[in-house]
Amino acid sequence: MPRRFAAGDAVMAKWPGSNLWFKSKILNVNDDGYEVKYEDGTVEEIPSTDVKLESFFRTRSRSRSRSPGRRRSRSPARKLSPSRTQQKKSRSPARKPEKKEVVETPVSRTQEKRTESKISRVVGNLTFRSPFKKTAKTQTVIKTEQHTYTTRAQTRSGKQQLEIPAEMKSGRVPKTTHYEFGGPIGTFFMILGIPLTVYYLYFTCQPSGCQLSYKPPISLDWRDYYDQEAYLFYIGWFFFQVILGLLPVGKIVQGQPLRSGKRLSYRTNGLFALVVTCATFGAMVYYKCPVTLIVDKILPLMTAATLFSVFLSLFLYIKARRGPNSALAAGGNSGNFFYDFFMGHELNPRFGSLDLKFFCELRPGLFLWALINMACLMKVWTEFPDNPPWNLILVCVFQFLYVFDALLYESAILTTMDIIQDGFGFMLVFGDLAWVPFTYSLQARYLADHPPAFPDYCLIPVALLFSLGYFIFRMSNSQKNSYRQNPYGKSVAGLQTIPTDTGKRLLVSGWWGFVRKPNYLGDLLMALSWSLCTGFVSIVPYFYPIYFFILLVHRERRDDASCRQKYGGAWAKYCATVKYRMIPYIY
Ligand code: NDP
C-alpha cells in the first residue's frame, strides 16, 4: 500500500512519463492520487504510487551509489552542469542560494548492454551517430529553480524522456509572423465561406433533387432557421456531453509537453460517453420518441450549431485576450482579430478539468454525425420495413466504425496537430461542432431520399475498399503511436529509424516507410468508399472525399513545414528516403 500524504507535505514525486523523481509539495489529495507542485512550479496530477518520502531516496542512493563522483564524471550531462567545484558548492548546504540539484539514476551494465543492443536493433542498417549511445550509462537531470533539463537518454521504461529546449525557458508565446490560409484576408473569407458551404450543401441536396445544377429555393424567411425545439435540443445535447465528459470514468492521460514544459491531464472516457449516448438513443427509439426530428429539423439544428460555434469562438477569443500570454497558441497570436479568431488565440482553453478542444474534437459533433445517420436509417427503414436499405446501412455502419475507432483510441488525438499545434478558434470550433455533423452526414441524408438503383452485390467491392482503407489507417496510426509511446515495444521492434536533434526519432520503415502519410491514404480510401455507396448519379455526395483530399494535401504541407522546422536535416533525409507523400508512385 503506498503511503498516504496530506496537503502541504514535502515529498519526492515522479515526473510523468519518466523515471525521474523531484522534490515537490502535495497540493491536493484526490481519489486516485495527488495534485503535486514541483519546485519549478509545474503542477501535475499523479497516481499515489508516484509519490514517496524524501528519505526513501536518501537511503536508496547511499546503498546503491558506491562511487557517485566517478559516475558523475562519465555523465554526458556534464556539459550542462557547471564545473565540478561548482557542483560541490551546490551540494553544500552553506551555498544553498544557487539551488541547483543533480539527480542521477544509475543504469547497470546489464541494462546498459540491453539498451545498446535494443538501439542497434531499432537502428537496423542505417548508419548514423546514435544520440542514445553516449547517454545510456546514466540519466542525468539538472534541475534549476525554474526549469528541468534532461539529457537525451531513454528512460529505463523505454518511454521517451521529456526534453525542454532552452527556448521554452520563458514560456512566452511570440507573435505570429508566418500566416496560413491567406492571412487575415484569407481567414476573413473562410469565416464567411465555411458556414455558407454547409448551407449550400443543404439546399443543393434536397428530397426534390440533389445535383450541382439543381437550383433549390433558398429560404429567406428567418422562421425556417429558427425552431425552439431544435435550439433547445442542441444546447441540451452539448451540455449532456459535457456532463458525460466530466464523469470520473476512464483513465487520466498526460498530453504532450507544452512550451512551458508542463503537461496537461485529460480524462479519456469518450467510449463510455458514446455507449451512454447510443443507449439513450436506443431507449428513445424503444419508447417511440420522435428521434427522426433530428433529420426533419436539420436546418434549424444546423443554424443552432452555427450560432453556438460563433458565440463560443468569440467567448474563447475574449477569454484568451484576458488570459496569460503563455496560454496562447503560437499560430494564432498575430494581433489581427480575424486571423486569431479563426486560428484560435488560446491553445488549450479549459474550465476546471474540462479541456474544451479535446472535448469538442471527439464528442458533440462526432456523436451528432452518427446520430443523424441513425435517424436517417430509422426514417427509411420504418417507412419500408420489408426492404432493408443496404447502401444506407453500410454507410451508417462504416461511419459508426470510424467514430467508434476515434473514441477507442481517444488518447491518440493528443499527439495530433489539432491538439499540439492549433489554437481553439473558429476553424476548429465550427469544424468540430457544425461542419462534421452536417457535411459528413451528407451521404446518409442523400441515401435517405435518393436510393440508388444498382444491385446490392456491387457493395461487396465497396466494403473491401473500406476494409483496406481502415486497415491502412489503423495500422499506421497505431504504429506511430506505439513507437512514440515506447520505442522499445515489441510491436515496433526491428523498425528502422532516423535520429533527430530533438532526441525523437522518425520511422523510415514499416507503414511510415511506405509513404509519408499512410494514415491519410487510409482515411481517403475510407472516405471514397462511403461515397461509392451512393452510386454515380450525383456528384454532391462525393463532396466529402473531394474536400477531404484537398484538406489532407494542405494538412500534409503544413505538417511537412512544421517537421522541417522541428527536425531540419533529419526530416530532409526522411523525405529523401520516403519519396511519396500520400499515394505511392503518384503523389
Ligand atoms: P499525423 O498523425 O500524421 O501526425 C503528424 C505528426 O506525426 C508529425 O508532426 C510528427 O510529429 C509525427 N510523424 C510524422 N512522420 C513521422 C515518422 N516518419 N515517424 C514518426 N513520427 C512521425 O497527422 P494528423 O494529426 O494530421 O492526423 C491524425 C489522424 O487524423 C490521421 O489519420 C488523419 O487521417 C486523421 N484526420 C481526420 C480528419 C477528419 O476530418 N476526418 C481531419 C484531420 C485528420 P512528432 O514527430 O512530433 O511526433
XYZ file of C-alpha atoms and ligand atoms in Angstrom:
635
model
C 0.000 0.000 0.000
C 1.546 3.347 -0.962
C 1.863 5.744 1.953
C -0.878 8.398 2.223
C 0.224 12.013 2.352
C -1.630 15.174 3.220
C -1.782 18.565 1.512
C 1.328 20.587 2.291
C 3.627 17.541 2.731
C 7.071 17.822 1.146
C 7.661 14.705 -0.921
C 9.517 13.308 -3.905
C 7.248 12.956 -6.946
C 7.846 11.120 -10.188
C 7.830 13.252 -13.335
C 5.002 11.934 -15.573
C 6.205 9.665 -18.333
C 9.702 9.270 -16.901
C 11.618 7.507 -14.149
C 12.828 10.750 -12.638
C 11.905 11.959 -9.179
C 11.864 15.549 -7.981
C 11.208 17.429 -4.801
C 7.631 18.625 -4.671
C 4.791 19.549 -2.414
C 1.336 17.960 -2.171
C -1.345 20.468 -3.151
C -4.408 18.257 -3.058
C -5.268 14.681 -2.274
C -7.509 13.108 -4.943
C -9.296 9.761 -5.025
C -6.686 8.075 -7.143
C -3.599 10.169 -6.456
C -2.278 13.603 -5.671
C -2.008 17.019 -7.201
C 1.620 17.972 -6.666
C 3.634 21.091 -7.308
C 7.228 20.571 -8.409
C 9.890 23.027 -7.372
C 9.823 24.681 -10.789
C 6.149 25.495 -10.315
C 4.775 22.738 -12.554
C 1.534 21.321 -11.200
C 0.590 17.761 -12.148
C -1.920 15.131 -11.103
C -0.101 11.873 -10.498
C -1.019 8.473 -9.081
C -0.265 7.781 -5.416
C 2.378 5.197 -6.376
C 4.441 8.019 -7.867
C 4.836 9.870 -4.586
C 7.406 8.902 -1.957
C 9.151 10.280 1.102
C 12.458 12.061 0.526
C 14.134 9.716 2.999
C 13.308 6.793 0.721
C 15.730 8.202 -1.862
C 18.436 9.135 0.586
C 18.547 5.557 1.872
C 18.479 4.074 -1.598
C 21.099 6.354 -3.080
C 23.541 5.631 -0.211
C 23.171 1.914 -0.584
C 23.334 1.922 -4.362
C 25.840 4.524 -5.445
C 29.188 3.371 -4.399
C 31.094 5.989 -6.303
C 28.948 8.940 -7.174
C 31.853 11.066 -8.133
C 33.077 8.653 -10.779
C 29.689 8.128 -12.222
C 29.096 11.832 -12.480
C 32.347 12.354 -14.280
C 31.199 9.935 -17.028
C 27.912 11.671 -17.384
C 27.345 13.406 -20.739
C 25.327 15.994 -18.880
C 28.487 17.436 -17.572
C 28.282 19.774 -20.477
C 25.148 21.207 -18.995
C 26.430 21.390 -15.476
C 28.920 23.856 -14.168
C 32.402 22.775 -13.125
C 32.971 20.078 -10.569
C 33.830 22.693 -7.967
C 30.547 24.382 -8.578
C 28.737 21.083 -8.248
C 30.411 20.565 -4.916
C 29.360 24.035 -3.929
C 25.802 23.383 -4.930
C 25.719 20.263 -2.780
C 26.916 22.178 0.201
C 24.019 23.459 2.285
C 26.060 26.541 3.090
C 25.912 27.587 -0.554
C 22.222 26.903 -0.965
C 21.304 30.116 -2.862
C 22.358 28.507 -6.155
C 19.639 25.864 -5.724
C 20.972 23.533 -8.334
C 20.404 19.868 -7.790
C 21.774 16.940 -9.720
C 19.860 13.692 -9.611
C 21.373 10.638 -11.204
C 19.702 7.383 -11.952
C 22.421 4.800 -12.484
C 21.886 2.143 -15.077
C 23.558 -1.191 -14.536
C 25.978 -2.623 -17.069
C 23.471 -5.340 -17.947
C 20.810 -2.711 -18.530
C 23.327 -0.677 -20.445
C 24.142 -3.604 -22.731
C 20.461 -4.347 -23.163
C 19.808 -0.728 -24.083
C 22.643 -0.703 -26.586
C 21.512 -3.914 -28.225
C 17.981 -2.533 -28.448
C 19.341 0.622 -30.020
C 21.198 -1.328 -32.678
C 18.086 -3.415 -33.352
C 15.954 -0.322 -33.804
C 18.597 1.436 -35.824
C 18.852 -1.511 -38.231
C 21.194 -0.998 -41.130
C 21.150 2.784 -41.168
C 24.459 4.341 -40.184
C 24.479 7.482 -38.141
C 25.524 8.756 -34.766
C 23.238 7.471 -32.051
C 22.396 10.169 -29.543
C 21.445 7.473 -27.047
C 24.722 5.578 -27.010
C 26.528 8.253 -25.093
C 23.784 8.760 -22.598
C 22.746 5.176 -21.968
C 25.098 4.873 -19.000
C 23.490 7.454 -16.761
C 20.395 9.504 -16.862
C 21.216 12.925 -15.573
C 18.796 15.637 -14.760
C 19.824 19.128 -13.854
C 17.115 20.907 -12.065
C 17.408 24.604 -11.504
C 14.985 26.801 -9.656
C 12.832 27.261 -12.722
C 13.484 24.546 -15.235
C 14.276 20.918 -15.656
C 16.726 19.896 -18.343
C 17.342 16.313 -19.180
C 19.929 14.595 -21.339
C 18.706 12.686 -24.333
C 18.818 9.349 -22.548
C 15.975 6.888 -22.767
C 14.272 6.089 -19.515
C 14.512 2.556 -18.250
C 10.840 2.005 -19.019
C 11.728 2.734 -22.621
C 9.475 5.791 -22.724
C 10.867 8.788 -24.497
C 12.069 11.270 -21.975
C 10.843 14.789 -21.674
C 13.251 17.302 -23.048
C 12.757 21.003 -22.594
C 14.689 23.093 -25.086
C 16.228 26.316 -23.885
C 13.884 28.490 -25.973
C 10.991 27.280 -23.837
C 12.623 28.861 -20.811
C 10.447 31.933 -20.696
C 7.224 30.142 -21.729
C 6.316 33.329 -23.642
C 4.478 32.846 -26.896
C 5.956 35.018 -29.640
C 3.866 36.990 -32.145
C 2.699 35.004 -35.158
C 4.617 36.245 -38.182
C 4.049 33.374 -40.588
C 0.469 33.386 -41.882
C -1.529 30.421 -43.089
C -4.796 30.240 -45.073
C -4.049 33.501 -46.855
C -3.507 35.557 -43.699
C -6.149 37.926 -42.294
C -7.924 38.388 -45.649
C -7.984 34.663 -46.392
C -9.289 33.794 -42.936
C -11.918 36.556 -43.124
C -13.372 34.925 -46.245
C -13.106 31.489 -44.684
C -15.105 32.624 -41.648
C -17.894 33.548 -44.071
C -17.332 30.839 -46.656
C -17.188 27.723 -44.475
C -20.655 28.136 -42.885
C -22.087 29.178 -46.275
C -20.774 25.915 -47.751
C -22.680 23.932 -45.109
C -25.886 25.778 -46.057
C -25.154 25.487 -49.782
C -24.841 21.708 -49.462
C -28.068 21.563 -47.501
C -30.047 23.491 -50.116
C -28.398 21.681 -53.033
C -29.252 18.265 -51.668
C -32.992 18.173 -51.100
C -35.529 15.340 -51.422
C -36.717 17.061 -54.623
C -33.267 16.968 -56.208
C -29.576 16.694 -55.449
C -27.394 17.950 -58.276
C -24.912 20.798 -58.585
C -27.130 22.181 -61.338
C -30.181 21.985 -59.073
C -31.470 25.435 -58.146
C -33.418 24.981 -54.933
C -35.485 27.779 -53.438
C -33.210 29.225 -50.761
C -35.390 30.343 -47.899
C -35.011 33.931 -46.754
C -37.632 33.535 -44.034
C -35.857 33.546 -40.650
C -38.536 31.248 -39.198
C -37.162 28.401 -41.316
C -33.864 28.758 -39.470
C -35.348 29.055 -36.015
C -37.087 26.314 -34.104
C -37.222 26.410 -30.348
C -37.224 22.623 -30.050
C -34.142 22.289 -32.257
C -32.263 25.047 -30.416
C -33.069 23.575 -27.006
C -32.111 20.135 -28.245
C -28.727 21.440 -29.401
C -27.909 23.207 -26.127
C -29.143 20.219 -24.122
C -27.101 17.894 -26.326
C -23.907 19.876 -25.824
C -24.262 20.026 -22.052
C -25.324 16.388 -21.849
C -21.998 15.558 -23.489
C -20.163 17.938 -21.123
C -21.653 16.090 -18.129
C -20.653 12.705 -19.577
C -17.168 14.052 -20.245
C -16.778 15.182 -16.645
C -17.869 11.912 -15.038
C -14.983 10.267 -13.197
C -14.846 7.281 -15.525
C -11.883 6.260 -17.683
C -8.161 6.818 -17.488
C -6.383 10.120 -16.955
C -3.663 10.515 -19.553
C -0.947 13.118 -19.930
C -0.720 15.292 -23.030
C 2.480 16.194 -24.837
C 4.742 18.711 -23.059
C 3.664 22.297 -23.593
C 6.006 25.173 -24.323
C 6.400 25.680 -20.579
C 7.291 22.030 -20.069
C 4.026 21.387 -18.261
C 1.830 18.505 -19.368
C -1.942 18.691 -19.147
C -4.059 15.821 -17.896
C -7.007 14.567 -19.919
C -9.796 12.244 -18.871
C -10.394 9.685 -21.619
C -13.957 8.480 -21.163
C -15.129 9.007 -24.761
C -16.066 5.395 -25.350
C -18.157 5.422 -22.208
C -19.874 8.613 -23.415
C -20.560 7.001 -26.807
C -22.078 3.899 -25.204
C -24.305 6.018 -22.928
C -25.352 8.188 -25.898
C -26.208 5.157 -28.030
C -28.085 3.534 -25.150
C -30.076 6.743 -24.660
C -30.862 6.863 -28.373
C -31.889 3.193 -28.278
C -34.154 3.836 -25.283
C -35.735 6.779 -27.105
C -36.435 4.600 -30.139
C -37.849 1.881 -27.881
C -40.174 4.355 -26.179
C -41.160 5.727 -29.584
C -39.703 9.192 -29.027
C -39.581 11.149 -32.290
C -35.819 10.722 -32.920
C -36.245 11.415 -36.637
C -36.841 15.060 -35.699
C -33.060 15.434 -35.906
C -33.395 14.961 -39.660
C -36.714 16.751 -40.095
C -35.426 19.850 -38.293
C -31.938 19.732 -39.684
C -31.966 23.338 -40.964
C -32.691 24.951 -37.564
C -30.394 22.428 -35.905
C -27.615 23.418 -38.299
C -28.296 27.063 -37.508
C -28.205 26.375 -33.770
C -24.798 24.673 -34.173
C -23.534 27.567 -36.321
C -24.637 30.257 -33.873
C -23.309 28.262 -30.943
C -19.930 27.941 -32.697
C -19.754 31.679 -33.426
C -20.578 32.623 -29.815
C -18.237 30.015 -28.386
C -15.369 31.165 -30.629
C -15.975 34.807 -29.660
C -16.085 33.901 -25.999
C -12.843 31.919 -26.312
C -11.164 34.796 -28.121
C -12.104 37.230 -25.335
C -11.052 34.713 -22.689
C -7.672 34.321 -24.376
C -7.195 38.113 -24.569
C -7.654 38.317 -20.816
C -5.526 35.277 -20.046
C -1.755 34.964 -19.751
C 0.458 35.106 -22.803
C 1.863 31.651 -22.051
C -1.582 30.103 -22.718
C -1.757 31.395 -26.301
C -1.341 29.336 -29.455
C 1.837 30.115 -31.377
C -0.098 30.068 -34.665
C -2.936 32.350 -33.535
C -1.153 35.260 -31.921
C -0.857 37.736 -34.761
C -2.749 40.633 -33.192
C -5.243 40.626 -36.086
C -8.758 39.877 -34.861
C -9.961 37.842 -37.859
C -6.807 35.793 -38.073
C -6.577 34.970 -34.369
C -10.334 34.408 -34.095
C -10.132 31.872 -36.929
C -6.877 30.140 -35.997
C -7.590 30.135 -32.260
C -5.956 32.564 -29.868
C -5.627 30.183 -26.933
C -4.042 26.763 -27.283
C -5.895 24.754 -24.642
C -8.878 26.648 -23.205
C -10.027 24.882 -20.058
C -12.782 25.210 -17.498
C -11.710 23.240 -14.466
C -10.868 19.797 -15.696
C -12.846 20.245 -18.929
C -10.472 20.789 -21.841
C -12.775 22.299 -24.463
C -10.657 21.454 -27.503
C -10.140 17.830 -26.514
C -13.844 17.582 -25.670
C -15.157 19.168 -28.879
C -12.769 17.296 -31.180
C -14.295 13.921 -30.390
C -17.666 14.356 -28.692
C -20.627 16.580 -29.603
C -20.026 16.856 -33.355
C -18.800 13.350 -33.995
C -21.625 11.762 -31.998
C -24.209 14.007 -33.649
C -22.950 12.856 -37.047
C -23.537 9.217 -36.019
C -26.952 10.135 -34.604
C -28.060 11.951 -37.785
C -27.053 8.858 -39.767
C -29.017 6.591 -37.448
C -32.047 8.876 -37.618
C -31.910 8.738 -41.457
C -31.772 4.953 -41.288
C -34.663 4.836 -38.846
C -36.734 7.065 -41.102
C -36.226 4.955 -44.224
C -36.474 1.589 -42.528
C -39.688 2.372 -40.700
C -41.178 3.577 -43.987
C -40.143 0.410 -45.864
C -39.634 -2.276 -43.190
C -39.520 -5.166 -45.727
C -36.856 -3.588 -47.837
C -33.612 -3.027 -45.876
C -31.741 -0.072 -47.418
C -28.351 -1.836 -47.670
C -26.470 1.145 -49.047
C -27.621 3.296 -46.190
C -26.975 0.537 -43.643
C -23.433 0.175 -44.956
C -22.769 3.940 -44.813
C -24.078 4.053 -41.245
C -22.001 1.036 -40.177
C -18.798 2.335 -41.842
C -19.145 5.787 -40.369
C -20.095 4.488 -36.953
C -16.951 2.319 -37.011
C -14.944 5.424 -37.845
C -16.417 7.277 -34.871
C -16.022 4.251 -32.616
C -12.379 3.903 -33.649
C -11.688 7.551 -32.828
C -13.064 7.002 -29.326
C -11.377 3.639 -28.852
C -8.030 5.308 -29.487
C -9.070 8.554 -27.858
C -5.699 9.327 -26.283
C -4.031 9.125 -29.722
C -5.574 12.511 -30.519
C -3.182 14.059 -28.008
C -0.327 13.669 -30.494
C -2.199 15.207 -33.435
C -1.617 18.669 -34.891
C -5.021 19.875 -33.733
C -4.139 19.344 -30.101
C -0.421 20.124 -30.096
C -0.235 22.967 -32.566
C -3.548 24.636 -33.396
C -5.351 27.035 -31.125
C -9.033 26.505 -30.408
C -10.685 29.091 -32.600
C -13.459 29.275 -35.191
C -11.665 26.882 -37.545
C -11.767 24.004 -35.065
C -14.878 25.060 -33.127
C -17.051 25.316 -36.240
C -15.288 22.327 -37.800
C -15.987 20.123 -34.803
C -19.469 21.312 -33.909
C -21.123 22.139 -37.232
C -19.026 21.091 -40.227
C -18.505 17.471 -39.152
C -22.116 16.543 -38.277
C -23.781 18.407 -41.141
C -21.443 17.788 -44.063
C -20.119 14.352 -43.102
C -23.693 13.057 -42.866
C -24.391 14.103 -46.460
C -24.119 10.564 -47.861
C -26.673 9.205 -45.370
C -29.017 12.141 -45.953
C -28.692 11.687 -49.723
C -29.407 7.946 -49.499
C -32.469 8.548 -47.303
C -34.090 10.461 -50.178
C -32.367 9.013 -53.250
C -31.895 5.232 -53.034
C -29.541 4.176 -55.859
C -30.643 1.673 -58.413
C -27.683 -0.707 -58.541
C -27.700 -4.287 -57.255
C -26.677 -4.934 -53.694
C -23.718 -7.181 -54.645
C -21.959 -4.078 -56.025
C -21.496 -3.123 -52.385
C -19.030 -6.012 -51.838
C -16.040 -4.285 -53.528
C -17.036 -1.079 -51.724
C -16.903 -2.915 -48.391
C -13.486 -4.332 -49.356
C -12.247 -0.851 -50.193
C -13.426 0.409 -46.813
C -11.724 -2.533 -45.047
C -8.460 -1.852 -46.878
C -8.630 1.849 -46.000
C -9.420 1.117 -42.380
C -6.592 -1.418 -42.171
C -4.016 1.079 -43.501
C -5.405 3.915 -41.366
C -5.473 1.933 -38.122
C -2.201 0.060 -38.558
C -0.212 3.167 -39.497
C -1.675 5.354 -36.757
C -1.138 2.600 -34.173
C 2.413 2.001 -35.338
C 3.357 5.651 -34.899
C 1.562 5.952 -31.575
C 3.171 2.753 -30.247
C 6.577 3.994 -31.299
C 6.026 7.404 -29.738
C 4.832 5.758 -26.510
C 7.544 3.136 -26.245
C 10.266 2.890 -28.896
C 11.362 -0.455 -27.467
C 7.920 -2.055 -27.539
C 7.535 -5.450 -29.213
C 5.220 -4.178 -31.932
C 7.817 -1.710 -33.226
C 10.908 -3.878 -32.758
C 13.037 -4.110 -35.888
C 11.740 -0.903 -37.452
C 14.350 1.397 -38.924
C 14.529 4.946 -37.646
C 16.371 8.201 -38.209
C 17.595 10.165 -35.197
C 16.798 13.858 -34.931
C 18.381 16.643 -32.915
C 15.391 16.761 -30.593
C 16.075 13.258 -29.301
C 12.946 11.900 -31.017
C 13.341 9.537 -33.961
C 11.494 9.246 -37.243
C 10.270 5.907 -38.516
C 11.557 5.096 -42.007
C 10.315 1.555 -42.411
C 7.008 -0.175 -41.842
C 3.954 1.919 -42.721
C 5.905 5.174 -42.400
C 8.432 3.928 -44.939
C 5.657 3.130 -47.422
C 4.537 6.748 -47.865
C 4.979 9.762 -45.594
C 1.299 9.895 -44.652
C -0.039 6.321 -44.767
C -2.751 7.301 -42.257
C -4.070 9.967 -44.660
C -4.112 7.436 -47.501
C -6.203 5.010 -45.433
C -8.544 7.798 -44.383
C -9.040 8.829 -48.014
C -9.859 5.278 -49.133
C -12.493 5.073 -46.417
C -13.948 8.442 -47.444
C -14.182 7.250 -51.047
C -15.908 4.018 -50.033
C -18.639 5.950 -48.191
C -19.442 7.987 -51.279
C -19.328 4.965 -53.590
C -22.280 3.575 -51.606
C -24.365 6.401 -53.089
C -23.758 5.350 -56.701
C -22.855 7.626 -59.576
C -25.997 9.644 -60.218
C -24.935 12.746 -58.320
C -21.564 14.245 -57.504
C -22.908 16.067 -54.434
C -22.425 13.106 -52.047
C -18.819 12.980 -53.302
C -18.246 16.342 -51.694
C -16.652 14.708 -48.653
C -13.814 12.759 -50.368
C -13.095 15.726 -52.684
C -12.946 18.225 -49.834
C -11.075 15.727 -47.666
C -8.416 15.184 -50.327
C -7.838 18.952 -50.524
C -7.793 19.208 -46.723
C -5.285 16.384 -46.346
C -2.999 17.694 -49.091
C -2.977 21.068 -47.358
C -2.592 19.463 -43.934
C 0.301 17.339 -45.151
C 2.037 20.502 -46.428
C 1.504 22.202 -43.056
C 2.881 19.226 -41.183
C 5.773 18.945 -43.625
C 6.722 22.593 -42.987
C 6.425 22.124 -39.236
C 8.511 18.887 -39.248
C 11.126 20.545 -41.467
C 11.427 23.256 -38.846
C 11.405 20.762 -35.951
C 13.755 18.156 -37.395
C 15.811 20.034 -40.026
C 18.261 17.733 -41.837
C 16.726 14.581 -40.372
C 13.383 15.452 -41.968
C 15.109 16.098 -45.315
C 16.764 12.678 -45.002
C 13.386 11.107 -44.254
C 11.817 12.792 -47.302
C 14.703 11.611 -49.484
C 14.234 8.023 -48.230
C 10.435 8.008 -48.409
C 9.718 9.844 -51.652
C 5.930 9.781 -51.882
C 3.785 11.885 -49.611
C 0.474 10.054 -49.650
C -0.139 7.891 -52.716
C 2.682 5.567 -53.857
C 4.123 6.450 -57.309
C 1.534 9.222 -57.772
C 1.816 11.827 -55.041
P -0.273 12.629 -38.116
O -0.945 11.634 -37.244
O 0.388 12.092 -39.336
O 0.750 13.424 -37.203
C 1.801 14.184 -37.720
C 2.959 14.047 -36.776
O 3.433 12.698 -36.748
C 4.184 14.843 -37.194
O 4.060 16.199 -36.830
C 5.271 14.147 -36.411
O 5.128 14.588 -35.057
C 4.846 12.687 -36.490
N 5.488 11.996 -37.598
C 5.412 12.285 -38.919
N 6.132 11.418 -39.635
C 6.692 10.563 -38.741
C 7.562 9.448 -38.864
N 8.007 9.037 -40.039
N 7.940 8.806 -37.751
C 7.488 9.211 -36.531
N 6.678 10.266 -36.352
C 6.276 10.932 -37.451
O -1.248 13.757 -38.628
P -2.608 14.392 -38.147
O -2.501 14.804 -36.752
O -2.921 15.419 -39.170
O -3.715 13.217 -38.336
C -4.056 12.212 -37.397
C -5.167 11.343 -37.985
O -6.385 12.076 -38.045
C -4.888 10.869 -39.394
O -5.235 9.510 -39.525
C -5.803 11.708 -40.254
O -6.189 10.992 -41.413
C -6.962 11.959 -39.321
N -7.667 13.217 -39.627
C -9.012 13.145 -39.894
C -9.722 14.285 -40.182
C -11.174 14.206 -40.475
O -11.814 15.250 -40.585
N -11.747 13.034 -40.642
C -9.075 15.620 -40.200
C -7.657 15.562 -39.924
C -7.000 14.411 -39.637
P 6.172 14.221 -33.899
O 7.432 13.798 -34.549
O 6.287 15.472 -33.103
O 5.554 13.095 -33.116
